[in-house]
PDB file of C-alpha atoms in Angstrom:
ATOM      1  CA  MET K  29     -31.655-181.265  41.878  1.00  0.00           C
ATOM      2  CA  ILE K  30     -30.368-177.784  42.705  1.00  0.00           C
ATOM      3  CA  ILE K  31     -29.107-176.839  46.012  1.00  0.00           C
ATOM      4  CA  SER K  32     -28.827-173.290  47.065  1.00  0.00           C
ATOM      5  CA  PHE K  33     -25.799-172.675  49.091  1.00  0.00           C
ATOM      6  CA  VAL K  34     -26.631-168.656  49.521  1.00  0.00           C
ATOM      7  CA  LEU K  35     -26.760-169.525  53.386  1.00  0.00           C
ATOM      8  CA  SER K  36     -23.267-167.896  54.858  1.00  0.00           C
ATOM      9  CA  ILE K  37     -24.386-164.806  56.837  1.00  0.00           C
ATOM     10  CA  HIS K  38     -23.118-165.459  60.214  1.00  0.00           C
ATOM     11  CA  ALA K  39     -19.166-165.399  59.246  1.00  0.00           C
ATOM     12  CA  GLN K  40     -18.860-161.709  60.537  1.00  0.00           C
ATOM     13  CA  ASP K  41     -20.691-162.226  63.758  1.00  0.00           C
ATOM     14  CA  SER K  42     -19.453-163.817  66.957  1.00  0.00           C
ATOM     15  CA  LYS K  43     -22.157-166.616  67.602  1.00  0.00           C
ATOM     16  CA  ILE K  44     -21.874-170.127  67.453  1.00  0.00           C
ATOM     17  CA  ASN K  45     -22.685-171.890  63.652  1.00  0.00           C
ATOM     18  CA  VAL K  46     -24.095-175.976  64.203  1.00  0.00           C
ATOM     19  CA  VAL K  47     -25.440-177.847  61.613  1.00  0.00           C
ATOM     20  CA  VAL K  48     -27.231-181.049  62.029  1.00  0.00           C
ATOM     21  CA  ILE K  49     -27.383-183.678  59.743  1.00  0.00           C
ATOM     22  CA  GLY K  50     -30.153-186.079  60.276  1.00  0.00           C
ATOM     23  CA  ALA K  51     -31.036-188.789  57.029  1.00  0.00           C
ATOM     24  CA  HIS K  52     -34.524-188.496  57.288  1.00  0.00           C
ATOM     25  CA  PRO K  53     -36.812-185.587  58.193  1.00  0.00           C
ATOM     26  CA  ASP K  54     -37.461-185.771  62.423  1.00  0.00           C
ATOM     27  CA  ASP K  55     -33.683-187.071  62.859  1.00  0.00           C
ATOM     28  CA  CYS K  56     -32.246-184.027  63.971  1.00  0.00           C
ATOM     29  CA  ASP K  57     -34.990-183.334  65.895  1.00  0.00           C
ATOM     30  CA  VAL K  58     -34.883-186.468  67.797  1.00  0.00           C
ATOM     31  CA  ASP K  59     -31.337-186.402  68.050  1.00  0.00           C
ATOM     32  CA  VAL K  60     -30.647-182.995  69.647  1.00  0.00           C
ATOM     33  CA  GLY K  61     -33.892-181.192  69.503  1.00  0.00           C
ATOM     34  CA  GLY K  62     -33.221-179.979  73.210  1.00  0.00           C
ATOM     35  CA  THR K  63     -29.448-178.812  72.536  1.00  0.00           C
ATOM     36  CA  ALA K  64     -30.650-176.924  69.771  1.00  0.00           C
ATOM     37  CA  TYR K  65     -33.015-175.367  71.246  1.00  0.00           C
ATOM     38  CA  GLN K  66     -31.235-174.149  73.801  1.00  0.00           C
ATOM     39  CA  PHE K  67     -28.799-172.788  71.269  1.00  0.00           C
ATOM     40  CA  ALA K  68     -31.354-170.844  69.250  1.00  0.00           C
ATOM     41  CA  GLN K  69     -32.335-169.500  72.580  1.00  0.00           C
ATOM     42  CA  MET K  70     -29.589-168.240  73.099  1.00  0.00           C
ATOM     43  CA  GLY K  71     -29.245-166.112  69.788  1.00  0.00           C
ATOM     44  CA  HIS K  72     -27.039-168.996  68.340  1.00  0.00           C
ATOM     45  CA  HIS K  73     -27.351-170.003  64.608  1.00  0.00           C
ATOM     46  CA  VAL K  74     -28.080-174.192  64.098  1.00  0.00           C
ATOM     47  CA  LEU K  75     -29.120-175.724  60.799  1.00  0.00           C
ATOM     48  CA  PHE K  76     -30.758-178.692  60.474  1.00  0.00           C
ATOM     49  CA  VAL K  77     -30.187-180.600  57.491  1.00  0.00           C
ATOM     50  CA  SER K  78     -32.232-183.740  56.195  1.00  0.00           C
ATOM     51  CA  LEU K  79     -30.233-185.484  53.905  1.00  0.00           C
ATOM     52  CA  THR K  80     -33.596-187.815  52.362  1.00  0.00           C
ATOM     53  CA  ASN K  81     -36.932-186.308  51.421  1.00  0.00           C
ATOM     54  CA  GLY K  82     -38.555-188.896  53.519  1.00  0.00           C
ATOM     55  CA  ASP K  83     -40.841-189.843  50.839  1.00  0.00           C
ATOM     56  CA  ALA K  84     -40.778-193.592  52.239  1.00  0.00           C
ATOM     57  CA  GLY K  85     -42.030-193.491  55.554  1.00  0.00           C
ATOM     58  CA  HIS K  86     -45.640-194.222  56.033  1.00  0.00           C
ATOM     59  CA  TYR K  87     -48.298-197.169  55.727  1.00  0.00           C
ATOM     60  CA  SER K  88     -50.107-195.431  53.201  1.00  0.00           C
ATOM     61  CA  LYS K  89     -48.974-192.338  52.058  1.00  0.00           C
ATOM     62  CA  GLY K  90     -46.136-192.748  49.550  1.00  0.00           C
ATOM     63  CA  GLY K  91     -44.041-190.870  46.751  1.00  0.00           C
ATOM     64  CA  GLY K  92     -44.151-186.888  46.040  1.00  0.00           C
ATOM     65  CA  ALA K  93     -47.278-186.499  48.451  1.00  0.00           C
ATOM     66  CA  LEU K  94     -45.218-187.607  51.311  1.00  0.00           C
ATOM     67  CA  ALA K  95     -42.605-185.470  50.284  1.00  0.00           C
ATOM     68  CA  LYS K  96     -44.211-182.354  50.479  1.00  0.00           C
ATOM     69  CA  ILE K  97     -45.933-183.199  53.948  1.00  0.00           C
ATOM     70  CA  ARG K  98     -42.717-183.605  55.124  1.00  0.00           C
ATOM     71  CA  MET K  99     -41.547-180.654  53.877  1.00  0.00           C
ATOM     72  CA  LYS K 100     -44.254-178.602  55.469  1.00  0.00           C
ATOM     73  CA  GLU K 101     -43.803-180.691  58.600  1.00  0.00           C
ATOM     74  CA  ALA K 102     -39.813-179.844  59.246  1.00  0.00           C
ATOM     75  CA  GLU K 103     -40.328-176.070  58.416  1.00  0.00           C
ATOM     76  CA  GLU K 104     -43.144-176.105  61.180  1.00  0.00           C
ATOM     77  CA  ALA K 105     -40.727-178.128  63.011  1.00  0.00           C
ATOM     78  CA  GLY K 106     -37.795-175.395  62.139  1.00  0.00           C
ATOM     79  CA  ARG K 107     -40.166-172.724  63.477  1.00  0.00           C
ATOM     80  CA  ARG K 108     -40.582-174.362  66.590  1.00  0.00           C
ATOM     81  CA  PHE K 109     -36.886-175.187  67.664  1.00  0.00           C
ATOM     82  CA  GLY K 110     -35.804-171.612  66.405  1.00  0.00           C
ATOM     83  CA  VAL K 111     -33.347-173.346  63.398  1.00  0.00           C
ATOM     84  CA  THR K 112     -33.558-173.050  60.044  1.00  0.00           C
ATOM     85  CA  TYR K 113     -34.803-176.574  58.184  1.00  0.00           C
ATOM     86  CA  LYS K 114     -33.262-178.205  54.919  1.00  0.00           C
ATOM     87  CA  VAL K 115     -34.722-181.003  53.174  1.00  0.00           C
ATOM     88  CA  LEU K 116     -32.841-182.107  50.278  1.00  0.00           C
ATOM     89  CA  ASP K 117     -34.338-184.020  47.544  1.00  0.00           C
ATOM     90  CA  ASN K 118     -33.598-187.366  47.816  1.00  0.00           C
ATOM     91  CA  HIS K 119     -35.159-190.313  48.143  1.00  0.00           C
ATOM     92  CA  ASP K 120     -36.099-191.916  51.641  1.00  0.00           C
ATOM     93  CA  ALA K 121     -34.930-195.681  52.023  1.00  0.00           C
ATOM     94  CA  GLU K 122     -32.288-195.097  48.752  1.00  0.00           C
ATOM     95  CA  LEU K 123     -29.187-192.754  50.066  1.00  0.00           C
ATOM     96  CA  MET K 124     -26.239-193.737  49.028  1.00  0.00           C
ATOM     97  CA  PRO K 125     -22.812-192.182  49.848  1.00  0.00           C
ATOM     98  CA  THR K 126     -22.050-190.614  46.356  1.00  0.00           C
ATOM     99  CA  LEU K 127     -19.639-188.090  45.813  1.00  0.00           C
ATOM    100  CA  LYS K 128     -22.497-185.750  44.523  1.00  0.00           C
ATOM    101  CA  LEU K 129     -24.251-186.233  48.158  1.00  0.00           C
ATOM    102  CA  ARG K 130     -20.483-185.719  49.429  1.00  0.00           C
ATOM    103  CA  HIS K 131     -19.620-181.885  47.575  1.00  0.00           C
ATOM    104  CA  ASP K 132     -23.230-181.043  48.362  1.00  0.00           C
ATOM    105  CA  VAL K 133     -22.642-181.864  52.346  1.00  0.00           C
ATOM    106  CA  ILE K 134     -19.406-180.137  51.987  1.00  0.00           C
ATOM    107  CA  ARG K 135     -20.780-177.196  50.902  1.00  0.00           C
ATOM    108  CA  LEU K 136     -23.730-176.979  53.204  1.00  0.00           C
ATOM    109  CA  ILE K 137     -21.210-176.934  56.285  1.00  0.00           C
ATOM    110  CA  ARG K 138     -18.956-174.747  54.147  1.00  0.00           C
ATOM    111  CA  SER K 139     -22.057-172.124  53.576  1.00  0.00           C
ATOM    112  CA  TRP K 140     -23.386-172.508  57.646  1.00  0.00           C
ATOM    113  CA  ASP K 141     -19.660-171.766  58.561  1.00  0.00           C
ATOM    114  CA  ALA K 142     -20.114-174.321  60.815  1.00  0.00           C
ATOM    115  CA  ASP K 143     -18.021-174.620  64.368  1.00  0.00           C
ATOM    116  CA  LEU K 144     -20.022-177.856  64.990  1.00  0.00           C
ATOM    117  CA  VAL K 145     -21.521-180.512  62.880  1.00  0.00           C
ATOM    118  CA  ILE K 146     -23.942-183.029  64.357  1.00  0.00           C
ATOM    119  CA  THR K 147     -24.751-186.232  62.742  1.00  0.00           C
ATOM    120  CA  HIS K 148     -25.461-189.962  62.909  1.00  0.00           C
ATOM    121  CA  ARG K 149     -23.150-192.569  63.689  1.00  0.00           C
ATOM    122  CA  PRO K 150     -22.053-195.083  61.123  1.00  0.00           C
ATOM    123  CA  TYR K 151     -23.519-197.905  63.217  1.00  0.00           C
ATOM    124  CA  ASP K 152     -27.445-198.269  62.788  1.00  0.00           C
ATOM    125  CA  TYR K 153     -30.454-200.025  61.856  1.00  0.00           C
ATOM    126  CA  HIS K 154     -30.992-197.788  58.893  1.00  0.00           C
ATOM    127  CA  PRO K 155     -29.089-197.807  55.329  1.00  0.00           C
ATOM    128  CA  ASP K 156     -30.051-194.526  54.942  1.00  0.00           C
ATOM    129  CA  HIS K 157     -28.417-193.288  59.055  1.00  0.00           C
ATOM    130  CA  ARG K 158     -25.322-195.446  58.211  1.00  0.00           C
ATOM    131  CA  ASN K 159     -24.985-193.849  54.411  1.00  0.00           C
ATOM    132  CA  THR K 160     -25.507-190.456  56.057  1.00  0.00           C
ATOM    133  CA  ALA K 161     -22.775-190.956  58.504  1.00  0.00           C
ATOM    134  CA  ILE K 162     -20.336-192.287  55.897  1.00  0.00           C
ATOM    135  CA  VAL K 163     -21.001-188.867  53.942  1.00  0.00           C
ATOM    136  CA  VAL K 164     -20.704-186.806  56.729  1.00  0.00           C
ATOM    137  CA  GLN K 165     -17.027-188.774  57.668  1.00  0.00           C
ATOM    138  CA  ASP K 166     -15.842-187.917  54.019  1.00  0.00           C
ATOM    139  CA  ALA K 167     -16.636-184.378  54.173  1.00  0.00           C
ATOM    140  CA  ALA K 168     -14.762-184.159  57.335  1.00  0.00           C
ATOM    141  CA  PHE K 169     -11.477-183.160  56.512  1.00  0.00           C
ATOM    142  CA  LEU K 170     -12.557-182.054  53.253  1.00  0.00           C
ATOM    143  CA  VAL K 171     -14.256-179.266  54.162  1.00  0.00           C
ATOM    144  CA  THR K 172     -10.941-177.585  54.649  1.00  0.00           C
ATOM    145  CA  VAL K 173      -9.605-178.682  51.176  1.00  0.00           C
ATOM    146  CA  PRO K 174      -9.955-175.465  49.052  1.00  0.00           C
ATOM    147  CA  ASN K 175      -9.445-177.372  45.174  1.00  0.00           C
ATOM    148  CA  VAL K 176     -12.697-179.840  46.625  1.00  0.00           C
ATOM    149  CA  ALA K 177     -16.150-178.168  45.708  1.00  0.00           C
ATOM    150  CA  PRO K 178     -14.305-175.152  44.679  1.00  0.00           C
ATOM    151  CA  ASP K 179     -17.258-172.782  44.477  1.00  0.00           C
ATOM    152  CA  VAL K 180     -17.717-172.493  47.985  1.00  0.00           C
ATOM    153  CA  PRO K 181     -14.644-170.853  49.932  1.00  0.00           C
ATOM    154  CA  ALA K 182     -13.086-173.882  52.254  1.00  0.00           C
ATOM    155  CA  LEU K 183     -13.134-173.501  56.052  1.00  0.00           C
ATOM    156  CA  LYS K 184      -9.826-172.099  57.483  1.00  0.00           C
ATOM    157  CA  THR K 185     -10.547-174.162  60.456  1.00  0.00           C
ATOM    158  CA  ASN K 186     -11.819-177.398  60.575  1.00  0.00           C
ATOM    159  CA  PRO K 187     -14.922-177.877  62.768  1.00  0.00           C
ATOM    160  CA  VAL K 188     -15.583-179.975  65.480  1.00  0.00           C
ATOM    161  CA  PHE K 189     -17.434-183.339  63.948  1.00  0.00           C
ATOM    162  CA  LEU K 190     -19.825-185.054  66.887  1.00  0.00           C
ATOM    163  CA  TYR K 191     -22.145-188.455  66.558  1.00  0.00           C
ATOM    164  CA  SER K 192     -25.436-188.486  68.211  1.00  0.00           C
ATOM    165  CA  HIS K 193     -26.459-190.722  71.059  1.00  0.00           C
ATOM    166  CA  ASP K 194     -27.707-194.032  69.869  1.00  0.00           C
ATOM    167  CA  ASN K 195     -28.195-197.360  72.079  1.00  0.00           C
ATOM    168  CA  PHE K 196     -26.107-200.011  69.445  1.00  0.00           C
ATOM    169  CA  GLN K 197     -23.236-201.825  70.795  1.00  0.00           C
ATOM    170  CA  LYS K 198     -21.244-203.646  67.795  1.00  0.00           C
ATOM    171  CA  PRO K 199     -18.739-203.081  66.984  1.00  0.00           C
ATOM    172  CA  ASN K 200     -18.017-200.317  69.208  1.00  0.00           C
ATOM    173  CA  PRO K 201     -20.813-198.812  71.225  1.00  0.00           C
ATOM    174  CA  PHE K 202     -21.499-195.235  72.240  1.00  0.00           C
ATOM    175  CA  GLN K 203     -18.822-192.684  73.896  1.00  0.00           C
ATOM    176  CA  PRO K 204     -20.941-189.927  75.961  1.00  0.00           C
ATOM    177  CA  ASP K 205     -17.615-187.467  75.794  1.00  0.00           C
ATOM    178  CA  ILE K 206     -20.184-184.487  76.247  1.00  0.00           C
ATOM    179  CA  ALA K 207     -23.552-184.623  77.714  1.00  0.00           C
ATOM    180  CA  ILE K 208     -26.119-181.403  77.906  1.00  0.00           C
ATOM    181  CA  ASP K 209     -28.928-181.386  80.168  1.00  0.00           C
ATOM    182  CA  ILE K 210     -31.992-180.825  78.334  1.00  0.00           C
ATOM    183  CA  SER K 211     -34.260-181.165  81.667  1.00  0.00           C
ATOM    184  CA  LYS K 212     -35.523-177.765  81.308  1.00  0.00           C
ATOM    185  CA  VAL K 213     -35.994-177.944  77.750  1.00  0.00           C
ATOM    186  CA  TYR K 214     -37.477-180.969  76.807  1.00  0.00           C
ATOM    187  CA  ASP K 215     -41.308-180.094  76.394  1.00  0.00           C
ATOM    188  CA  LYS K 216     -39.790-177.727  74.107  1.00  0.00           C
ATOM    189  CA  LYS K 217     -38.203-180.569  72.317  1.00  0.00           C
ATOM    190  CA  VAL K 218     -41.557-182.660  72.255  1.00  0.00           C
ATOM    191  CA  TYR K 219     -43.473-179.556  70.753  1.00  0.00           C
ATOM    192  CA  GLY K 220     -40.595-179.434  68.019  1.00  0.00           C
ATOM    193  CA  MET K 221     -40.792-182.990  67.290  1.00  0.00           C
ATOM    194  CA  ALA K 222     -44.734-183.025  67.204  1.00  0.00           C
ATOM    195  CA  ALA K 223     -44.762-180.658  64.080  1.00  0.00           C
ATOM    196  CA  HIS K 224     -43.697-184.220  62.373  1.00  0.00           C
ATOM    197  CA  GLU K 225     -47.262-185.276  62.535  1.00  0.00           C
ATOM    198  CA  SER K 226     -47.033-187.696  60.043  1.00  0.00           C
ATOM    199  CA  GLN K 227     -44.567-189.441  61.762  1.00  0.00           C
ATOM    200  CA  PHE K 228     -44.662-189.560  65.170  1.00  0.00           C
ATOM    201  CA  PHE K 229     -48.275-189.777  65.167  1.00  0.00           C
ATOM    202  CA  GLU K 230     -48.935-191.981  62.409  1.00  0.00           C
ATOM    203  CA  TRP K 231     -46.427-193.324  60.892  1.00  0.00           C
ATOM    204  CA  LEU K 232     -43.666-194.981  63.945  1.00  0.00           C
ATOM    205  CA  PRO K 233     -46.897-196.008  66.356  1.00  0.00           C
ATOM    206  CA  TRP K 234     -48.487-197.720  63.390  1.00  0.00           C
ATOM    207  CA  LEU K 235     -44.758-199.684  62.557  1.00  0.00           C
ATOM    208  CA  ASN K 236     -45.281-200.247  66.711  1.00  0.00           C
ATOM    209  CA  GLY K 237     -48.290-201.223  66.770  1.00  0.00           C
ATOM    210  CA  VAL K 238     -49.810-199.216  69.209  1.00  0.00           C
ATOM    211  CA  LEU K 239     -51.486-196.621  65.991  1.00  0.00           C
ATOM    212  CA  ASP K 240     -54.949-197.263  68.432  1.00  0.00           C
ATOM    213  CA  GLN K 241     -53.319-195.356  71.367  1.00  0.00           C
ATOM    214  CA  VAL K 242     -52.564-192.206  69.771  1.00  0.00           C
ATOM    215  CA  PRO K 243     -54.673-189.306  71.547  1.00  0.00           C
ATOM    216  CA  GLU K 244     -56.962-187.347  69.046  1.00  0.00           C
ATOM    217  CA  ASN K 245     -56.322-184.130  71.737  1.00  0.00           C
ATOM    218  CA  GLU K 246     -53.336-182.149  70.696  1.00  0.00           C
ATOM    219  CA  THR K 247     -52.405-181.592  74.422  1.00  0.00           C
ATOM    220  CA  GLU K 248     -52.918-185.467  75.373  1.00  0.00           C
ATOM    221  CA  ARG K 249     -50.765-186.149  71.784  1.00  0.00           C
ATOM    222  CA  LEU K 250     -47.801-184.578  73.664  1.00  0.00           C
ATOM    223  CA  GLU K 251     -48.052-185.635  76.808  1.00  0.00           C
ATOM    224  CA  TRP K 252     -48.038-189.139  75.181  1.00  0.00           C
ATOM    225  CA  LEU K 253     -45.399-188.446  72.642  1.00  0.00           C
ATOM    226  CA  GLY K 254     -43.347-187.318  75.622  1.00  0.00           C
ATOM    227  CA  LYS K 255     -43.639-190.379  77.521  1.00  0.00           C
ATOM    228  CA  MET K 256     -42.935-192.386  74.804  1.00  0.00           C
ATOM    229  CA  ARG K 257     -39.405-190.710  73.495  1.00  0.00           C
ATOM    230  CA  PHE K 258     -38.515-189.905  77.168  1.00  0.00           C
ATOM    231  CA  GLN K 259     -35.483-191.616  77.617  1.00  0.00           C
ATOM    232  CA  VAL K 260     -33.554-192.719  81.197  1.00  0.00           C
ATOM    233  CA  ILE K 261     -30.144-191.247  81.526  1.00  0.00           C
ATOM    234  CA  THR K 262     -27.176-194.238  81.285  1.00  0.00           C
ATOM    235  CA  PRO K 263     -24.772-194.415  84.230  1.00  0.00           C
ATOM    236  CA  ASN K 264     -22.179-193.531  81.550  1.00  0.00           C
ATOM    237  CA  ILE K 265     -24.425-190.446  80.085  1.00  0.00           C
ATOM    238  CA  ARG K 266     -24.628-189.863  83.922  1.00  0.00           C
ATOM    239  CA  LYS K 267     -21.193-189.038  84.720  1.00  0.00           C
ATOM    240  CA  SER K 268     -20.106-186.891  81.713  1.00  0.00           C
ATOM    241  CA  LEU K 269     -23.326-184.716  82.947  1.00  0.00           C
ATOM    242  CA  GLU K 270     -21.174-185.128  86.086  1.00  0.00           C
ATOM    243  CA  LYS K 271     -18.025-184.152  84.191  1.00  0.00           C
ATOM    244  CA  TRP K 272     -19.652-180.882  82.860  1.00  0.00           C
ATOM    245  CA  TYR K 273     -22.033-179.921  85.224  1.00  0.00           C
ATOM    246  CA  GLY K 274     -20.834-180.996  88.999  1.00  0.00           C
ATOM    247  CA  SER K 275     -22.069-183.637  90.677  1.00  0.00           C
ATOM    248  CA  GLU K 276     -25.197-181.583  92.074  1.00  0.00           C
ATOM    249  CA  LYS K 277     -26.217-180.325  88.723  1.00  0.00           C
ATOM    250  CA  ALA K 278     -26.071-183.805  87.369  1.00  0.00           C
ATOM    251  CA  ALA K 279     -28.304-185.487  89.891  1.00  0.00           C
ATOM    252  CA  ASP K 280     -31.237-183.059  89.367  1.00  0.00           C
ATOM    253  CA  ALA K 281     -30.983-183.856  85.784  1.00  0.00           C
ATOM    254  CA  THR K 282     -33.472-185.910  83.995  1.00  0.00           C
ATOM    255  CA  SER K 283     -33.372-185.785  80.910  1.00  0.00           C
ATOM    256  CA  ALA K 284     -30.008-185.406  78.609  1.00  0.00           C
ATOM    257  CA  GLU K 285     -28.852-185.348  74.989  1.00  0.00           C
ATOM    258  CA  ALA K 286     -25.172-186.962  74.412  1.00  0.00           C
ATOM    259  CA  PHE K 287     -22.825-186.411  71.711  1.00  0.00           C
ATOM    260  CA  GLU K 288     -19.070-188.220  70.290  1.00  0.00           C
ATOM    261  CA  ILE K 289     -16.591-186.591  68.705  1.00  0.00           C
ATOM    262  CA  CYS K 290     -15.545-187.543  65.912  1.00  0.00           C
ATOM    263  CA  GLU K 291     -11.697-188.045  65.624  1.00  0.00           C
ATOM    264  CA  PHE K 292     -11.995-186.813  62.030  1.00  0.00           C
ATOM    265  CA  GLY K 293     -12.785-183.383  62.988  1.00  0.00           C
ATOM    266  CA  ARG K 294     -11.035-180.820  65.010  1.00  0.00           C
ATOM    267  CA  HIS K 295      -9.997-182.149  68.266  1.00  0.00           C
ATOM    268  CA  PRO K 296     -11.499-179.869  70.962  1.00  0.00           C
ATOM    269  CA  SER K 297      -9.947-179.485  74.436  1.00  0.00           C
ATOM    270  CA  ASP K 298     -12.298-179.273  77.489  1.00  0.00           C
ATOM    271  CA  GLU K 299     -12.454-175.442  77.536  1.00  0.00           C
ATOM    272  CA  GLU K 300     -13.246-175.183  74.154  1.00  0.00           C
ATOM    273  CA  ILE K 301     -16.207-177.735  74.469  1.00  0.00           C
ATOM    274  CA  ARG K 302     -17.352-175.676  76.923  1.00  0.00           C
ATOM    275  CA  GLY K 303     -17.387-172.108  74.560  1.00  0.00           C
ATOM    276  CA  LEU K 304     -19.134-174.512  72.025  1.00  0.00           C
ATOM    277  CA  PHE K 305     -21.449-175.703  74.695  1.00  0.00           C
ATOM    278  CA  PRO K 306     -22.175-172.333  77.019  1.00  0.00           C
ATOM    279  CA  MET K 307     -25.493-174.128  77.650  1.00  0.00           C
ATOM    280  CA  ILE K 308     -23.623-175.757  80.012  1.00  0.00           C
ATOM    281  CA  GLY K 309     -22.314-172.925  82.409  1.00  0.00           C
ATOM    282  CA  LYS K 310     -25.942-171.523  82.359  1.00  0.00           C
TER     283      LYS K 310
END
């Protein structure tokens, strides 16, 4: 596998550089799509990375043919979100936290000159998700160490590393340190997710036994997907929204994305978080 790391085009501007790392094409969209869309609309730089090519996630397609489909879907999703989408050529359902993959992730984070890095928590049903989290955690400090993967210059400042929201409770439940109101862009998130047709209109409905319920019409599909993926704001996330947006705006929010600070990266102050998430003040 050959990976191009000629990505660092943002070092000289004042924009925020965000790297979202998921295990599969569509993971970044589900976990961070609404927040990423807002970053992109404000002119900031967002990189979505899938550590696998998604070549196992289907009931009738697979291998190289499915990987090509998922690559094209990711490219379209990137266009819809206004982000750069990179899919690495590792097999789905076989991801391991190898030294090589750690160095690949270090290079990607450095090349994007990342201020924020967002990934899965290590507590998850899918081994690819867990191993993605391990790889990113292992990279968190090392992105600042010059003698590790020295072909790409080390970052002078450690990024803030964040976990995306999940509902798993053991060994530790998710802690919503940061919550972002995506109510006004939820439809944009759904439209971006819908680019992954093989997932949201084929594979996942088949897994859930509702394939026969998927509409044929595009407008109806978007409405159906929006309802299927909608998540009620939990009390803990509502409380976090109140902290960042104030009680009045938090009460009006209908959809949100939340993030937990990973202690392996930089430990940001509240003021720094507000600077890293400028949509909070809008």
